[in-house]
Amino acid sequence: MAGAKILVVDDEPFIVELVKFNLESAGYEVITASDGHEALKLIEKEHPDLIILDIMLPGIDGMEICRALRFKRETRDIPVILLTAKTGEIDKVLGLEMGADDYITKPFSPRELVARVRAVLRRTDKKARSEELIKAGPVVIDVDRHEVFVDGKKKDFTPKEFELLKLLASNPGKVFSREYLLENVWGYDYLGDTRTVDVHIRHLRQKIEKNSEDPKYIKTVRGVGYKFNELE
Amino acid sequence: MAGAKILVVDDEPFIVELVKFNLESAGYEVITASDGHEALKLIEKEHPDLIILDIMLPGIDGMEICRALRFKRETRDIPVILLTAKTGEIDKVLGLEMGADDYITKPFSPRELVARVRAVLRRTDKKARSEELIKAGPVVIDVDRHEVFVDGKKKDFTPKEFELLKLLASNPGKVFSREYLLENVWGYDYLGDTRTVDVHIRHLRQKIEKNSEDPKYIKTVRGVGYKFNELE
DNA sequence: CCAAAATTATAATGTTTTTTGAAAAAAATA
DNA sequence: TATTTTTTTCAAAAAACATTATAATTTTGG
């Protein structure tokens, strides 16, 4: 995430300055706060993409802020990197319910800081991790995750159902013969009854169609086969 | 980093000699300076791999040098170990000079010195570093420390379990086939039964899931493989 | 409207895949 | 080397899924 907005919270002005300088050199936009209250106000107003938080702060301390962020919908997904002074504090940080995405122990080198910021942003940037999605009508298929959503709701499909639906939904409107479907979903060496396809089509209809008596999407083309219809 | 070039800066000739002797015995190349100006000149000319810096120096003092180094691109990544006389100075170093990578209080033993030099060089050696935390569901994996926390409590995992969990938790939601897992955890040359994966999955479930009969996180995707599920 | 053809429904049966328990083998450690 | 830990193998049991036979329904052309 190039040019991300980063909030740095520390009560030592020198640390804030140093972190700010290094992050800005690396191409990030930096805003700063020196205590917990100021930080919370800024988070609400500025919606930073990442927060670097000293664990020891006057007033509300870093871990409390971290925990507080997790309870609000708008702030829950903002990644946090904690600054810890002593090695002993790490276990505490890791051991408690860890809202933070990473930690850095002081003293640390600017290079390490920038590297970790980059890593956390890369990891949490959802847009960058594009996945292959097949969309047709009310159906969205996430191939990587092997998940199917119908009208935005996740539904379970058996392996054969999944493959069959994938094939149909990949080419909306195109008619597939039972033979073609058997060859491509079941395999060329399949020796079973062609009626098998019908049964699976029925299962798909039960999971996809609002009224499986009168299918809107998975249409029968009499004498030919089946197709996934896209509505006009 | 064998044979690294180390710059030692101190105004006391005895200390410089002591440090120089021990580091050279340990196989490092050592150059020296006795004040801030000389140090800065040498850094520019010699590009040392590490700087050992007395915090109290005539003229420009150690902390100022340290800070100055952080503001120049060419010197930003050179690790610095600070020498402090009084224990009271440590907090100052930790709090302010995050540019430093470590510190040693005088008086120090030669062994400690060499150990810390080695540690800092190892830590800052580019290839070896920059790991991150892997988080998924109730699991936090600290790769550097080879530790796993489940619901904030540290749990032990065997090597295979650790690698398998790491891979699954690194890509929450994504389904991995048994073959893929075998290739990436066991290695491409592994010739064992694919059921081996199942057994290890079982062990992971026993350590992660509250009820391993009904796993919430490590899900089976029938006919495909396994995935680490992120809950909504 | 009727009969033939095609499709769909249901349920029982058969198959594959996964889980599980236990023990053998291998590897690591003392 | 002895002991412990870890990994792997194997096979039975369970669970999930696929297939088939049969019956019911729908469609279509005459």
Coordinates of C-alpha atoms (C1' of nucleotides) in Angstrom, one line a residue:
Chain A
M1 CA 0.0 0.0 0.0
A2 CA 2.0 2.9 -1.3
G3 CA 1.4 6.2 0.5
A4 CA -0.5 4.7 3.4
K5 CA -1.4 7.0 6.3
I6 CA 0.4 5.9 9.5
L7 CA -0.3 7.2 13.0
V8 CA 2.7 7.2 15.4
V9 CA 1.9 7.4 19.1
D10 CA 4.7 7.9 21.6
D11 CA 5.3 10.3 24.4
E12 CA 8.9 10.9 23.5
P13 CA 9.1 13.6 20.9
F14 CA 12.4 12.4 19.6
I15 CA 11.2 8.9 18.9
V16 CA 8.1 10.3 17.1
E17 CA 10.3 12.5 15.0
L18 CA 12.7 9.7 14.1
V19 CA 10.0 7.3 13.2
K20 CA 8.2 10.0 11.2
F21 CA 11.3 10.9 9.3
N22 CA 12.1 7.3 8.4
L23 CA 8.5 6.5 7.3
E24 CA 8.2 9.6 5.3
S25 CA 11.5 8.8 3.6
A26 CA 10.0 5.5 2.7
G27 CA 7.0 7.2 1.1
Y28 CA 4.3 7.1 3.8
E29 CA 2.1 9.8 5.1
V30 CA 2.6 10.2 8.9
I31 CA 0.5 11.8 11.6
T32 CA 1.5 11.8 15.2
A33 CA 0.1 11.8 18.8
S34 CA 1.8 11.9 22.1
D35 CA -0.7 10.3 24.4
G36 CA -3.6 7.9 24.4
H37 CA -6.5 10.5 24.3
E38 CA -5.0 12.4 21.4
A39 CA -4.4 9.1 19.6
L40 CA -8.0 8.0 19.9
K41 CA -9.3 11.3 18.7
L42 CA -6.9 11.2 15.7
I43 CA -7.9 7.7 14.8
E44 CA -11.5 8.7 14.7
K45 CA -10.9 11.7 12.6
E46 CA -8.1 10.5 10.3
H47 CA -8.7 6.8 9.8
P48 CA -5.1 5.8 9.5
D49 CA -4.1 2.7 7.6
L50 CA -1.7 1.6 10.3
I51 CA -0.9 2.6 13.9
I52 CA 2.5 2.4 15.6
L53 CA 1.9 2.4 19.3
D54 CA 4.3 2.7 22.3
I55 CA 3.2 0.2 24.9
M56 CA 4.0 2.6 27.7
L57 CA 2.1 5.9 27.5
P58 CA 0.9 8.4 30.0
G59 CA -2.9 8.2 30.6
I60 CA -4.3 5.4 28.5
D61 CA -1.5 3.0 27.7
G62 CA -0.8 1.3 24.4
M63 CA -2.3 -2.0 25.1
E64 CA -5.5 -0.5 26.3
I65 CA -5.8 1.5 23.1
C66 CA -5.1 -1.6 21.2
R67 CA -7.8 -3.5 22.9
A68 CA -10.2 -0.6 22.6
L69 CA -9.7 -0.5 18.8
R70 CA -10.8 -4.1 18.5
F71 CA -14.2 -3.4 20.0
K72 CA -15.2 -0.9 17.3
R73 CA -16.3 -1.9 13.9
E74 CA -14.6 1.0 12.1
T75 CA -11.2 0.5 13.8
R76 CA -11.1 -3.3 14.2
D77 CA -9.3 -3.8 10.9
I78 CA -6.6 -1.2 11.4
P79 CA -3.3 -3.0 11.9
V80 CA -1.2 -2.1 15.0
I81 CA 2.5 -2.4 15.6
L82 CA 3.5 -2.2 19.2
L83 CA 6.7 -0.7 20.5
T84 CA 8.1 -2.6 23.5
A85 CA 11.1 -1.6 25.6
K86 CA 12.2 -4.7 27.4
T87 CA 12.3 -8.2 26.1
G88 CA 10.3 -9.3 29.0
E89 CA 7.3 -7.4 27.8
I90 CA 7.1 -9.4 24.6
D91 CA 5.7 -12.5 26.3
K92 CA 3.1 -10.3 27.9
V93 CA 2.2 -8.8 24.5
L94 CA 2.0 -12.2 22.8
G95 CA 0.4 -13.9 25.7
L96 CA -2.5 -11.5 26.2
E97 CA -5.1 -11.5 23.7
M98 CA -3.0 -10.1 20.9
G99 CA -4.8 -7.4 19.0
A100 CA -1.5 -6.2 17.6
D101 CA -0.2 -7.4 14.3
D102 CA 3.5 -7.2 15.1
Y103 CA 5.8 -5.8 17.7
I104 CA 9.2 -4.1 17.7
T105 CA 11.6 -4.1 20.6
K106 CA 13.5 -1.0 21.5
P107 CA 16.1 -0.2 20.6
F108 CA 15.5 -0.9 16.9
S109 CA 17.0 0.2 13.7
P110 CA 15.0 2.3 11.2
R111 CA 15.5 -0.3 8.6
E112 CA 13.7 -2.9 10.8
L113 CA 10.9 -0.5 11.5
V114 CA 10.3 0.2 7.8
A115 CA 10.6 -3.4 6.9
R116 CA 7.9 -4.4 9.4
V117 CA 5.6 -1.6 8.4
R118 CA 5.8 -2.8 4.9
A119 CA 5.3 -6.4 5.8
V120 CA 2.2 -5.7 7.9
L121 CA 0.7 -3.4 5.3
R122 CA 1.3 -6.0 2.6
R123 CA -0.3 -8.7 4.8
T124 CA -3.4 -6.7 5.7
D125 CA -4.0 -5.1 2.3
K126 CA -7.0 -7.1 1.1
K127 CA -7.3 -5.5 -2.3
A128 CA -3.8 -6.5 -3.2
R129 CA -4.6 -10.2 -2.7
S130 CA -6.8 -10.7 -5.6
E131 CA -8.4 -14.1 -6.0
E132 CA -10.1 -15.8 -8.9
L133 CA -13.8 -15.3 -8.6
I134 CA -16.4 -16.8 -10.9
K135 CA -19.6 -14.8 -10.9
A136 CA -22.9 -15.8 -12.6
G137 CA -26.3 -14.6 -11.5
P138 CA -26.6 -14.9 -7.7
V139 CA -23.6 -17.2 -7.6
V140 CA -20.0 -16.2 -6.7
I141 CA -17.4 -19.0 -6.6
D142 CA -14.1 -18.5 -4.9
V143 CA -11.9 -21.2 -6.4
D144 CA -8.9 -20.7 -4.0
R145 CA -11.1 -21.1 -0.9
H146 CA -13.4 -23.6 -2.4
E147 CA -16.4 -21.6 -1.3
V148 CA -19.6 -20.7 -3.0
F149 CA -21.9 -17.8 -2.2
V150 CA -25.5 -17.6 -3.3
D151 CA -27.0 -14.2 -2.9
G152 CA -24.1 -13.3 -0.7
K153 CA -24.7 -16.2 1.7
K154 CA -22.2 -19.1 1.9
K155 CA -23.5 -22.5 1.0
D156 CA -21.8 -25.9 1.1
F157 CA -21.4 -27.9 -2.1
T158 CA -20.1 -31.5 -2.4
P159 CA -17.1 -32.0 -4.7
K160 CA -19.0 -33.1 -7.7
E161 CA -21.6 -30.3 -7.2
F162 CA -18.8 -27.8 -6.9
E163 CA -17.1 -28.9 -10.1
L164 CA -20.3 -29.1 -12.0
L165 CA -21.4 -25.6 -10.9
K166 CA -18.0 -24.2 -11.7
L167 CA -18.2 -25.5 -15.2
L168 CA -21.7 -24.2 -15.8
A169 CA -21.2 -20.8 -14.2
S170 CA -17.9 -20.2 -16.0
N171 CA -19.8 -20.1 -19.3
P172 CA -23.1 -18.6 -18.6
G173 CA -25.7 -19.1 -21.3
K174 CA -23.8 -21.9 -23.0
V175 CA -25.5 -25.3 -23.2
F176 CA -23.6 -28.4 -22.1
S177 CA -24.6 -31.9 -23.1
R178 CA -24.7 -34.5 -20.4
E179 CA -21.9 -36.3 -22.2
Y180 CA -19.7 -33.2 -22.1
L181 CA -20.4 -32.6 -18.5
L182 CA -19.6 -36.2 -17.6
E183 CA -16.3 -36.0 -19.5
N184 CA -15.2 -32.8 -17.9
V185 CA -16.5 -33.2 -14.4
W186 CA -16.4 -36.9 -14.0
G187 CA -13.5 -37.7 -16.4
Y188 CA -13.1 -39.2 -19.8
D189 CA -13.0 -42.7 -18.4
Y190 CA -16.3 -42.5 -16.6
L191 CA -18.6 -45.4 -17.5
G192 CA -21.8 -44.6 -15.6
D193 CA -25.3 -43.7 -16.4
T194 CA -25.9 -40.3 -18.0
R195 CA -28.8 -39.8 -15.5
T196 CA -26.2 -39.2 -12.9
V197 CA -25.9 -35.7 -14.2
D198 CA -29.6 -35.1 -13.7
V199 CA -29.4 -35.9 -10.0
H200 CA -26.6 -33.5 -9.5
I201 CA -28.4 -30.8 -11.4
R202 CA -31.3 -31.3 -9.1
H203 CA -29.0 -30.8 -6.0
L204 CA -27.6 -27.7 -7.5
R205 CA -31.1 -26.3 -8.1
Q206 CA -32.1 -27.0 -4.5
K207 CA -29.2 -25.0 -3.3
I208 CA -29.3 -22.1 -5.8
E209 CA -32.8 -21.6 -7.0
K210 CA -35.4 -19.9 -4.8
N211 CA -38.1 -22.2 -6.2
S212 CA -36.4 -25.4 -7.6
E213 CA -39.7 -26.4 -9.3
D214 CA -39.3 -23.4 -11.6
P215 CA -35.6 -22.9 -12.0
K216 CA -34.5 -19.4 -13.1
Y217 CA -30.8 -20.1 -13.5
I218 CA -30.0 -23.7 -14.1
K219 CA -32.2 -24.3 -17.2
T220 CA -33.0 -27.6 -18.9
V221 CA -32.6 -27.5 -22.7
R222 CA -34.7 -30.4 -23.7
G223 CA -33.0 -32.9 -25.9
V224 CA -29.6 -31.2 -25.5
G225 CA -28.5 -30.7 -21.9
Y226 CA -28.3 -27.9 -19.3
K227 CA -27.1 -24.3 -19.1
F228 CA -26.6 -21.6 -16.5
N229 CA -28.8 -18.9 -17.6
E230 CA -28.0 -15.2 -17.0
L231 CA -31.1 -13.2 -16.6
E232 CA -31.8 -10.2 -18.7
Chain B
M1 CA 29.4 -11.6 9.2
A2 CA 32.9 -12.9 9.6
G3 CA 35.7 -10.3 9.4
A4 CA 33.3 -7.3 9.6
K5 CA 34.9 -3.9 9.9
I6 CA 34.1 -2.3 13.3
L7 CA 34.7 1.3 14.3
V8 CA 35.4 1.9 17.9
V9 CA 34.9 5.5 19.2
D10 CA 36.0 6.4 22.7
D11 CA 38.1 9.2 24.2
E12 CA 39.8 6.9 26.7
P13 CA 42.8 5.2 24.9
F14 CA 42.7 2.3 27.4
I15 CA 39.2 1.4 26.5
V16 CA 39.8 1.7 22.8
E17 CA 42.8 -0.7 23.1
L18 CA 40.9 -3.2 25.2
V19 CA 38.0 -3.3 22.8
K20 CA 40.3 -3.4 19.8
F21 CA 42.3 -6.3 21.2
N22 CA 39.3 -8.4 21.9
L23 CA 37.5 -7.8 18.7
E24 CA 40.6 -8.5 16.7
S25 CA 41.1 -11.7 18.6
A26 CA 37.6 -12.6 17.6
G27 CA 38.4 -12.1 13.9
Y28 CA 37.1 -8.6 13.2
E29 CA 38.8 -5.7 11.6
V30 CA 39.0 -2.7 13.9
I31 CA 39.4 1.0 13.2
T32 CA 39.3 3.6 15.9
A33 CA 38.5 7.2 16.6
S34 CA 38.8 9.3 19.8
D35 CA 36.3 12.0 19.2
G36 CA 33.1 12.8 17.3
H37 CA 34.6 14.6 14.4
E38 CA 37.2 12.0 13.7
A39 CA 34.4 9.3 14.0
L40 CA 32.2 11.0 11.4
K41 CA 35.1 11.4 9.0
L42 CA 36.1 7.8 9.4
I43 CA 32.5 6.6 8.9
E44 CA 32.3 8.5 5.6
K45 CA 35.6 7.2 4.4
E46 CA 35.6 3.6 5.7
H47 CA 31.9 2.5 5.8
P48 CA 32.2 0.3 8.8
D49 CA 29.8 -2.6 9.3
L50 CA 29.2 -1.7 12.9
I51 CA 30.1 1.2 15.3
I52 CA 30.8 1.0 19.0
L53 CA 30.3 4.4 20.4
D54 CA 30.9 5.9 23.8
I55 CA 27.9 8.0 24.8
M56 CA 30.1 10.6 26.4
L57 CA 32.6 12.2 24.0
P58 CA 34.4 15.5 23.8
G59 CA 32.9 17.7 21.1
I60 CA 30.0 16.0 19.4
D61 CA 28.8 13.3 21.8
G62 CA 27.8 9.8 21.1
M63 CA 24.1 10.3 21.0
E64 CA 24.4 13.2 18.6
I65 CA 26.5 11.1 16.3
C66 CA 24.0 8.3 16.5
R67 CA 21.2 10.6 15.6
A68 CA 23.1 12.1 12.8
L69 CA 23.8 8.7 11.3
R70 CA 20.0 8.0 11.1
F71 CA 19.4 11.0 8.9
K72 CA 21.7 10.0 6.1
R73 CA 20.7 7.3 3.7
E74 CA 24.2 5.8 3.5
T75 CA 24.6 5.5 7.2
R76 CA 21.1 4.8 8.3
D77 CA 21.5 1.0 8.3
I78 CA 24.9 0.8 10.1
P79 CA 24.2 -0.8 13.5
V80 CA 25.4 1.0 16.6
I81 CA 26.3 -0.3 20.0
L82 CA 26.4 2.4 22.7
L83 CA 28.8 2.3 25.6
T84 CA 27.3 3.9 28.8
A85 CA 29.0 4.5 32.0
K86 CA 26.2 4.8 34.5
T87 CA 23.2 2.6 34.8
G88 CA 21.1 5.8 34.9
E89 CA 22.0 6.5 31.3
I90 CA 20.5 3.3 30.0
D91 CA 16.9 4.5 30.2
K92 CA 17.9 7.6 28.3
V93 CA 19.5 5.3 25.6
L94 CA 16.5 3.1 25.4
G95 CA 14.0 5.9 25.4
L96 CA 15.7 8.3 23.1
E97 CA 18.2 6.6 21.0
M98 CA 16.2 4.0 19.2
G99 CA 18.7 4.4 16.5
A100 CA 21.1 2.2 18.5
D101 CA 20.9 -1.5 18.2
D102 CA 22.2 -2.4 21.6
Y103 CA 24.2 -0.9 24.5
I104 CA 26.8 -2.1 27.0
T105 CA 27.4 -0.6 30.4
K106 CA 30.9 -0.1 31.7
P107 CA 32.6 -1.9 33.1
F108 CA 32.0 -4.8 30.8
S109 CA 33.7 -8.2 30.2
P110 CA 35.4 -8.8 26.9
R111 CA 33.3 -11.9 26.4
E112 CA 30.1 -9.9 26.7
L113 CA 31.3 -7.4 24.3
V114 CA 32.1 -9.9 21.6
A115 CA 28.9 -11.7 22.2
R116 CA 26.9 -8.6 21.7
V117 CA 28.8 -7.6 18.6
R118 CA 28.1 -11.0 17.1
A119 CA 24.5 -10.8 18.1
V120 CA 23.9 -7.4 16.6
L121 CA 25.7 -8.3 13.4
R122 CA 23.7 -11.5 13.0
R123 CA 20.5 -9.6 13.7
T124 CA 21.2 -6.9 11.2
D125 CA 22.5 -9.2 8.5
K126 CA 19.9 -8.6 5.8
K127 CA 19.1 -12.1 4.7
A128 CA 18.6 -13.5 8.2
R129 CA 15.9 -11.1 9.3
S130 CA 12.7 -9.3 8.9
E131 CA 10.2 -12.0 9.9
E132 CA 6.8 -11.2 11.0
L133 CA 4.0 -12.5 13.2
I134 CA 1.5 -14.8 11.6
K135 CA -2.0 -14.5 13.0
A136 CA -5.1 -16.5 12.3
G137 CA -8.0 -17.0 14.5
P138 CA -6.8 -17.8 18.0
V139 CA -3.3 -18.6 16.8
V140 CA -0.3 -16.3 16.9
I141 CA 2.9 -17.6 15.4
D142 CA 6.2 -15.9 16.2
V143 CA 8.4 -17.3 13.6
D144 CA 11.6 -15.7 14.9
R145 CA 11.2 -17.3 18.3
H146 CA 9.6 -20.5 17.0
E147 CA 6.7 -20.1 19.4
V148 CA 3.0 -20.5 19.0
F149 CA 0.3 -19.0 21.2
V150 CA -3.2 -20.3 21.2
D151 CA -5.7 -18.0 22.8
G152 CA -2.8 -16.2 24.4
K153 CA -1.3 -19.3 25.9
K154 CA 2.0 -20.7 24.7
K155 CA 1.7 -24.3 23.3
D156 CA 4.4 -26.6 22.1
F157 CA 4.3 -27.9 18.5
T158 CA 6.6 -30.5 17.0
P159 CA 8.6 -29.4 13.9
K160 CA 6.3 -30.9 11.4
E161 CA 3.3 -29.5 13.2
F162 CA 4.8 -26.1 13.3
E163 CA 5.6 -26.0 9.6
L164 CA 2.2 -27.3 8.7
L165 CA 0.4 -24.8 10.9
K166 CA 2.6 -22.0 9.6
L167 CA 1.7 -22.7 6.1
L168 CA -2.0 -23.1 6.7
A169 CA -2.2 -20.0 9.0
S170 CA -0.2 -17.9 6.5
N171 CA -3.1 -18.1 4.0
P172 CA -6.3 -18.2 6.0
G173 CA -9.2 -19.4 4.0
K174 CA -7.2 -20.9 1.2
V175 CA -7.5 -24.6 0.6
F176 CA -4.4 -26.7 0.3
S177 CA -4.3 -30.1 -1.2
R178 CA -2.5 -32.9 0.6
E179 CA 0.0 -33.0 -2.3
Y180 CA 0.7 -29.3 -1.9
L181 CA 1.2 -29.6 1.8
L182 CA 3.5 -32.6 1.4
E183 CA 5.6 -30.8 -1.2
N184 CA 5.9 -27.7 0.9
V185 CA 6.2 -29.0 4.4
W186 CA 7.8 -32.4 3.8
G187 CA 9.7 -31.5 0.6
Y188 CA 9.4 -32.4 -3.1
D189 CA 11.2 -35.6 -2.7
Y190 CA 8.9 -37.0 0.0
L191 CA 7.7 -40.5 -0.9
G192 CA 5.3 -41.3 1.9
D193 CA 1.6 -41.9 2.2
T194 CA -0.6 -38.9 1.7
R195 CA -2.5 -39.9 4.8
T196 CA 0.4 -38.7 6.8
V197 CA -1.0 -35.2 6.4
D198 CA -4.3 -36.3 8.0
V199 CA -2.6 -37.5 11.1
H200 CA -0.7 -34.3 11.5
I201 CA -3.9 -32.3 10.9
R202 CA -5.4 -34.3 13.7
H203 CA -2.6 -33.4 16.1
L204 CA -3.0 -29.7 15.2
R205 CA -6.7 -29.9 15.9
Q206 CA -6.1 -31.4 19.3
K207 CA -3.8 -28.5 20.2
I208 CA -5.9 -25.7 18.6
E209 CA -9.5 -26.6 18.6
K210 CA -11.6 -26.4 21.8
N211 CA -13.5 -29.4 20.5
S212 CA -11.5 -31.4 18.0
E213 CA -14.5 -33.4 17.1
D214 CA -16.0 -30.3 15.6
P215 CA -13.2 -28.2 14.4
K216 CA -13.8 -24.5 14.0
Y217 CA -10.6 -23.5 12.4
I218 CA -8.8 -26.3 10.7
K219 CA -11.5 -27.4 8.2
T220 CA -11.6 -30.4 5.9
V221 CA -12.6 -29.6 2.4
R222 CA -13.7 -33.0 1.2
G223 CA -12.1 -34.2 -2.0
V224 CA -9.7 -31.3 -2.0
G225 CA -7.7 -30.9 1.2
Y226 CA -7.6 -28.7 4.3
K227 CA -7.8 -25.0 5.1
F228 CA -7.4 -22.7 8.1
N229 CA -10.8 -21.0 8.4
E230 CA -11.1 -17.4 9.4
L231 CA -14.4 -16.9 11.3
E232 CA -16.7 -14.1 10.4
Chain C
dC1 C1' -56.1 -34.7 -25.8
dC2 C1' -53.1 -38.7 -26.1
dA3 C1' -49.0 -41.4 -26.3
dA4 C1' -44.2 -41.5 -26.7
dA5 C1' -40.1 -39.5 -25.2
dA6 C1' -37.6 -37.0 -22.1
dT7 C1' -36.8 -35.4 -17.6
dT8 C1' -37.2 -35.3 -12.6
dA9 C1' -37.9 -37.3 -7.8
dT10 C1' -37.1 -40.6 -4.3
dA11 C1' -34.9 -43.8 -1.8
dA12 C1' -32.1 -47.7 -1.3
dT13 C1' -27.5 -49.3 -2.3
dG14 C1' -22.7 -48.9 -3.3
dT15 C1' -18.4 -46.3 -3.2
dT16 C1' -15.0 -43.2 -1.8
dT17 C1' -12.9 -40.3 1.5
dT18 C1' -11.8 -39.0 6.0
dT19 C1' -11.2 -40.0 10.8
dT20 C1' -9.5 -42.6 14.4
dG21 C1' -6.8 -45.7 17.3
dA22 C1' -2.9 -48.0 17.9
dA23 C1' 1.5 -49.5 17.1
dA24 C1' 5.9 -49.7 14.5
dA25 C1' 9.7 -47.0 12.7
dA26 C1' 12.6 -43.2 12.7
dA27 C1' 14.7 -39.4 14.7
dA28 C1' 16.3 -36.6 18.3
dT29 C1' 18.1 -36.3 22.8
dA30 C1' 20.2 -37.6 27.1
Chain D
dT1 C1' 23.7 -46.6 23.9
dA2 C1' 19.3 -46.0 26.1
dT3 C1' 15.4 -43.2 26.3
dT4 C1' 12.1 -40.2 24.8
dT5 C1' 9.9 -37.8 21.3
dT6 C1' 8.3 -37.4 16.8
dT7 C1' 6.8 -39.3 12.6
dT8 C1' 4.8 -42.7 9.8
dT9 C1' 2.0 -46.6 8.6
dC10 C1' -1.9 -49.4 8.6
dA11 C1' -6.5 -50.8 8.9
dA12 C1' -11.1 -50.6 10.8
dA13 C1' -14.9 -47.5 11.5
dA14 C1' -17.5 -43.6 10.4
dA15 C1' -19.0 -40.2 7.6
dA16 C1' -20.0 -38.1 3.3
dC17 C1' -21.0 -38.6 -1.2
dA18 C1' -22.3 -40.8 -5.7
dT19 C1' -25.0 -44.0 -8.3
dT20 C1' -28.7 -46.7 -9.8
dA21 C1' -33.3 -48.5 -10.2
dT22 C1' -37.7 -47.3 -10.2
dA23 C1' -41.6 -44.4 -10.2
dA24 C1' -43.6 -40.1 -11.2
dT25 C1' -44.0 -36.1 -13.8
dT26 C1' -43.6 -33.1 -17.7
dT27 C1' -43.1 -31.9 -22.5
dT28 C1' -44.0 -32.3 -27.3
dG29 C1' -45.8 -33.8 -31.7
dG30 C1' -49.6 -35.7 -33.9

